[in-house]
CSV table of C-alpha atoms in Angstrom, one decimal:
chain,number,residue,atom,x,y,z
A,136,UNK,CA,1.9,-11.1,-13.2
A,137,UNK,CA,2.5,-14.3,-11.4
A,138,UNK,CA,3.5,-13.4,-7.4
A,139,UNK,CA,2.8,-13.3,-4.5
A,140,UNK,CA,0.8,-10.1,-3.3
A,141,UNK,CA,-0.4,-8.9,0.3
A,142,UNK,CA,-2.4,-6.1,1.3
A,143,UNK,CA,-2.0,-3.3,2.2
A,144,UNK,CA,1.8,-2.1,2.0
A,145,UNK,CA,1.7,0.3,4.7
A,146,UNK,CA,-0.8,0.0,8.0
A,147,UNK,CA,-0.5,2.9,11.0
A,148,UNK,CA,-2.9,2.3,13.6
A,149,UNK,CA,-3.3,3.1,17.2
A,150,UNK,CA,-2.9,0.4,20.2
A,151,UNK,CA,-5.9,-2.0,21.0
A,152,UNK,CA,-7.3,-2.2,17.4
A,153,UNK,CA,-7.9,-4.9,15.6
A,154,UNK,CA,-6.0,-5.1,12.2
A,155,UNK,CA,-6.3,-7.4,8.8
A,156,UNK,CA,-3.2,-8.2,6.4
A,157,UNK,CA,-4.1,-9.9,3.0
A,158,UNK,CA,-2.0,-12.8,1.2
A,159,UNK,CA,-2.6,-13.9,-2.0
A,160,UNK,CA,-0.4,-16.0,-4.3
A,161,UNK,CA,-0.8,-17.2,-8.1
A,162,UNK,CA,1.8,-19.4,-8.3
A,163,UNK,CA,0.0,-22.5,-7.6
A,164,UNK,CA,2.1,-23.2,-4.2
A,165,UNK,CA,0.9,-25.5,-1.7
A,166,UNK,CA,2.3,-23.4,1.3
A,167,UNK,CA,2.3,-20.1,2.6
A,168,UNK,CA,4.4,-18.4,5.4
A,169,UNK,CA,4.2,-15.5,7.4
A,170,UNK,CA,7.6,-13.9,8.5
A,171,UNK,CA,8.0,-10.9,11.0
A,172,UNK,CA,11.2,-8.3,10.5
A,173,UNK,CA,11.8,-6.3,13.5
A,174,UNK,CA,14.0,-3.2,13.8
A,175,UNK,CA,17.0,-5.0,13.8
A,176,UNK,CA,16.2,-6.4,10.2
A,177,UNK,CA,16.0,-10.0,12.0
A,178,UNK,CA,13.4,-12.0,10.2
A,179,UNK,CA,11.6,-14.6,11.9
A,180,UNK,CA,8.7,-17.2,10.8
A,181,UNK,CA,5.8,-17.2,12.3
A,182,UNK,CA,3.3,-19.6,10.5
A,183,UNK,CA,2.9,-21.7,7.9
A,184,UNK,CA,0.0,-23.3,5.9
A,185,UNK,CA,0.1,-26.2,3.6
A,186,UNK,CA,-2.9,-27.2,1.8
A,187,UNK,CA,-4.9,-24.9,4.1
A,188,UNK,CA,-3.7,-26.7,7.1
A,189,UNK,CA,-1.2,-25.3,9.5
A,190,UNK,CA,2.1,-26.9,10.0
A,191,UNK,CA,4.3,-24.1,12.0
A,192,UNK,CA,3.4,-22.2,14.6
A,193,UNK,CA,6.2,-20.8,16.8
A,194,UNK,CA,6.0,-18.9,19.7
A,195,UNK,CA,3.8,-16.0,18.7
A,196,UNK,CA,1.0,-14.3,21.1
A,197,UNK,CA,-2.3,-15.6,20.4
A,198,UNK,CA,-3.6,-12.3,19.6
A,199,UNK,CA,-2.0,-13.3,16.1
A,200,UNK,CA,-4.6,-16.0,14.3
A,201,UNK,CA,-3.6,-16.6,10.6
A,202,UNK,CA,-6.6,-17.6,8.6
A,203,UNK,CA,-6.2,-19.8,5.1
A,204,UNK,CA,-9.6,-20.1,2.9
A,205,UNK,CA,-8.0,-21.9,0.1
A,206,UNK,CA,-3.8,-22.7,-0.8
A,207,UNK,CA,-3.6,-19.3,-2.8
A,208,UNK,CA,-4.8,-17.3,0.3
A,209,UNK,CA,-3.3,-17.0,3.9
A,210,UNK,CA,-4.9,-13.7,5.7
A,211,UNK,CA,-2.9,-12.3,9.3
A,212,UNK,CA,-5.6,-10.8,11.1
A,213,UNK,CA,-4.0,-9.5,14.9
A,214,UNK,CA,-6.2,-8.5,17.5
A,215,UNK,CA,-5.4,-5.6,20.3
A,216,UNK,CA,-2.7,-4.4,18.4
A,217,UNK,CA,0.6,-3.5,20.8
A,218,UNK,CA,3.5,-1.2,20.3
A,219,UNK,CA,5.7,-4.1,19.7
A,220,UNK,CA,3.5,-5.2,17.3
A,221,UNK,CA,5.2,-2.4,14.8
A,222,UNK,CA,7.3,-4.7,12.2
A,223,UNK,CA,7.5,-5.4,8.5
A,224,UNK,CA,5.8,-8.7,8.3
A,225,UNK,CA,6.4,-10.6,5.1
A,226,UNK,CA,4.2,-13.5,3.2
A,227,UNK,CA,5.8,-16.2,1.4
A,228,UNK,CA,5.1,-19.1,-0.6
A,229,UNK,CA,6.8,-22.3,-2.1
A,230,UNK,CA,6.1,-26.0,-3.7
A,231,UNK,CA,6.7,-28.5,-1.0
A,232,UNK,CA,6.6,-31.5,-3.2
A,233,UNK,CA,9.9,-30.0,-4.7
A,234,UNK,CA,13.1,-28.6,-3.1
A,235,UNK,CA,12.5,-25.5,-4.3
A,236,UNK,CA,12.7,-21.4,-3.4
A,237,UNK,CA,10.6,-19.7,-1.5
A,238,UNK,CA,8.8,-16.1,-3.5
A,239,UNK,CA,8.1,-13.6,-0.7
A,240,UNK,CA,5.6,-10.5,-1.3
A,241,UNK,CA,7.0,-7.2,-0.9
A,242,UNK,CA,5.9,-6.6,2.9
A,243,UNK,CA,3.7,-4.9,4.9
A,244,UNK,CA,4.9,-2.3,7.2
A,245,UNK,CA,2.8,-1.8,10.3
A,246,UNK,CA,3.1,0.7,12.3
A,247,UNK,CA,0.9,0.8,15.9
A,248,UNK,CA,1.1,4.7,17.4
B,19,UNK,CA,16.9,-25.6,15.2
B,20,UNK,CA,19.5,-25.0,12.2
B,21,UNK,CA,21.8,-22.1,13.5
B,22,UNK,CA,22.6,-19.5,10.3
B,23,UNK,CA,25.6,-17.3,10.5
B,24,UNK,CA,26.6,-14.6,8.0
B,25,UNK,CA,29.8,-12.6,7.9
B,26,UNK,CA,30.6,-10.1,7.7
B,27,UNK,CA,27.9,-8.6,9.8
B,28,UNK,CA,28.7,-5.1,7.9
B,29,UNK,CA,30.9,-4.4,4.8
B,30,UNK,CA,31.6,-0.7,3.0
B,31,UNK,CA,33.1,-0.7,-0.5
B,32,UNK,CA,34.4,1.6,-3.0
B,33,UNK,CA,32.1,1.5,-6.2
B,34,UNK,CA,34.0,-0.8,-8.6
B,35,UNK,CA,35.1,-3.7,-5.7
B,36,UNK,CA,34.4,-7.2,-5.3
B,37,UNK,CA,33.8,-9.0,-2.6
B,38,UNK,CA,32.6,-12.1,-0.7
B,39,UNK,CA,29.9,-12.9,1.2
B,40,UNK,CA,30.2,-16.2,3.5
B,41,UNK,CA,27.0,-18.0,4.9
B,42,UNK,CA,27.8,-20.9,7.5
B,43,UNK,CA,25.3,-23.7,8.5
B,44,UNK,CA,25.3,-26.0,11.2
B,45,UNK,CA,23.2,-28.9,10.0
B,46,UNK,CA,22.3,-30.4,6.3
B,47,UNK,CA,20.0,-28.4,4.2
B,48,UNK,CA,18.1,-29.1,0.8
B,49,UNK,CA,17.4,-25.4,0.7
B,50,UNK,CA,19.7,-22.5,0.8
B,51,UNK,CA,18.5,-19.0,-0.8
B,52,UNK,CA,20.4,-15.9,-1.4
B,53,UNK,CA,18.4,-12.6,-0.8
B,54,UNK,CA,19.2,-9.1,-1.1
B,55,UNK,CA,17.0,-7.0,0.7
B,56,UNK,CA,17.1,-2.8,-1.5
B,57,UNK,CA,16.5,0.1,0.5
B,58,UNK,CA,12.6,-0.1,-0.1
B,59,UNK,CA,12.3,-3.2,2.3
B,60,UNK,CA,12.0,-5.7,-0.7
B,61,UNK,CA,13.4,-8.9,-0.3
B,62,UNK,CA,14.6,-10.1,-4.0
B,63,UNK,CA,15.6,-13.5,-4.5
B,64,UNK,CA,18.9,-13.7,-5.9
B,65,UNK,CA,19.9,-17.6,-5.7
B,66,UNK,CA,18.1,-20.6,-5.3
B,67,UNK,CA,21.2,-22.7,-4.3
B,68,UNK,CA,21.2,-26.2,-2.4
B,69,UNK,CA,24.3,-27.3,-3.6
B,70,UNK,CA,27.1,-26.3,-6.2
B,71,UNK,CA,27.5,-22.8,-8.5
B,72,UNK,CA,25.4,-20.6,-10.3
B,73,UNK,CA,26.4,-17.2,-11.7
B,74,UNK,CA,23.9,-14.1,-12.9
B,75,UNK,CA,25.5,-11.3,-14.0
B,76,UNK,CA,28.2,-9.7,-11.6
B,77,UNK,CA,27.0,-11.8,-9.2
B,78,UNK,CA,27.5,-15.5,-8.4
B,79,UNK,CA,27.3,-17.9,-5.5
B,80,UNK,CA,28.6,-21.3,-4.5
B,81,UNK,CA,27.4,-24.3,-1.6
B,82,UNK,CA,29.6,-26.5,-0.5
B,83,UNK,CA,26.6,-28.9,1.6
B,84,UNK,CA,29.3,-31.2,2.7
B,85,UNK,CA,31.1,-28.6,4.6
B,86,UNK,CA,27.5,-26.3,5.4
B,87,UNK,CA,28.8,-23.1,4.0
B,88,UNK,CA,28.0,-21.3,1.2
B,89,UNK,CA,29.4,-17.4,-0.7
B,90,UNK,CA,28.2,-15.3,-2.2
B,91,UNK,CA,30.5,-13.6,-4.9
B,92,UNK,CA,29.7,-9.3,-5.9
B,93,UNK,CA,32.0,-8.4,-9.0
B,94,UNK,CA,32.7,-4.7,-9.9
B,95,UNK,CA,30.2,-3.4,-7.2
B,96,UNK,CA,27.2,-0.7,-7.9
B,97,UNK,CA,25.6,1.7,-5.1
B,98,UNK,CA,22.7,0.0,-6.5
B,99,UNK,CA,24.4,-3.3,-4.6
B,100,UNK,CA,24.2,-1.3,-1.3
B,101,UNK,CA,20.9,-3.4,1.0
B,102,UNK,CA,21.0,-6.5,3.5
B,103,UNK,CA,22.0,-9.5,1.9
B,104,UNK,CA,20.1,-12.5,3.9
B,105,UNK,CA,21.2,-16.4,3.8
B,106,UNK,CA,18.6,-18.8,4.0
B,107,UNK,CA,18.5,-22.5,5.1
B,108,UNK,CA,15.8,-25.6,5.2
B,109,UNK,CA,17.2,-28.3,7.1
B,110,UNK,CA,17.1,-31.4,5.2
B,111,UNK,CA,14.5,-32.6,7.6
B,112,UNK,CA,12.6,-29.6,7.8
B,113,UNK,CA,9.9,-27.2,5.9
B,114,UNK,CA,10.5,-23.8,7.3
B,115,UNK,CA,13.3,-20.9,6.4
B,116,UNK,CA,15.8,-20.1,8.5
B,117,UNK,CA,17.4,-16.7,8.2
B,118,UNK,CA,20.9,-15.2,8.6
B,119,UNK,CA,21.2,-12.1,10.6
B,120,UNK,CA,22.8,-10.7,7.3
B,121,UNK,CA,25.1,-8.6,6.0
B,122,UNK,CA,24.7,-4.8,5.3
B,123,UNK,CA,26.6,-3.8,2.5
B,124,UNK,CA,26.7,0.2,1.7
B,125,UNK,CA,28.9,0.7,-1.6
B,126,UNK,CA,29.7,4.5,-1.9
B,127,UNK,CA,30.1,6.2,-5.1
């Protein structure tokens, strides 16, 4: 099926670790996103990748690196994990050399105990 | 950055309603999407909708770019319906998505 997949769907782990999500899309998109939805449902960008390179990076702690080895991949790897850290965080991708949608994945839930 | 503002913040129907959806923008957009995010945390795309009308189903949604507002129409309402519906922008000069805070709809049997 063509989409956009991440890895795993659900992560519990305890503060100070060092945590991996995967991203991986097969729609041929040129750039990827990473969004954040806290508990109030609010979603929020945090990066984006075209053509490997990154072109958004708002205000996020630089525990959070994103890592993209090719245009169909773009891995979240956070270090030293924090309570507030606990979110859905969502991957997305899109063709920017069209107006057109963006396809998101179906989430990640992570949960830091 | 754009501002995105979605009313009403909550909404609770009677299976069978319709109802309306508004999305307000403060800046030009080529972009606007229509989500609706089902009680499994999915976000499902439901429009892809810069400008003018589209209909699928019960459901259909209009942008009106000149005035930065768009709605989104629900016709004969399910509980499957029940979820966050999110608004969407890209400013015209822009590449990233800008969410509404969204509106909870919970349709009761």
């Amino acid at each position: 099926d063509t989409a956009v997949s991440q890895t795993p769907k659900y992560l519990v782990t305890q503060m100070g670790n060092d945590k991996s999500i995967k991203c991986e899309q097969n729609l041929g998109h040129d750039t990827m996103y990473w969004y954040k939805q806290d508990s109030k449902k609010f979603l929020k960008i945090m990066f984006s990748y075209n053509n490997k390179e990154l072109i958004i990076n708002e205000t996020v702690p630089n525990r959070f690196s994103p890592k993209s080895p090719d245009k169909a991949h773009l891995n979240l790897h956070i270090n030293s994990l924090e309570l507030g850290d606990s979110a859905v965080y969502f991957c997305a991708s899109r063709d920017s050399s069209i107006n057109s949608p963006l396809h998101f994945g179906n989430g990640t839930r992570l949960t830091v105990t | 950055g754009i501002q995105v503002e979605q009313s009403p913040p909550d909404l609770i129907l009677q299976e069978g309603a319709n109802s309306t959806l508004r999305c307000n923008f403060s800046d030009s957009v080529n972009n606007l999407q229509w989500f609706h995010q089902n009680p499994w945390g999915q976000l499902i795309n439901l429009f892809y909708i810069p400008s003018g009308t589209k209909q699928n189903g019960r459901l259909s949604a209009t942008t009106v770019a000149t005035e930065r507002y768009s709605l989104l129409y629900i016709s004969s309402s399910q509980t499957t319906d029940s979820g966050v519906y999110f608004c969407a922008v890209v400013r015209t000069s822009g590449s990233r998505l800008t969410f509404g805070e969204g509106t909870q709809l919970t349709v009761n049997p």
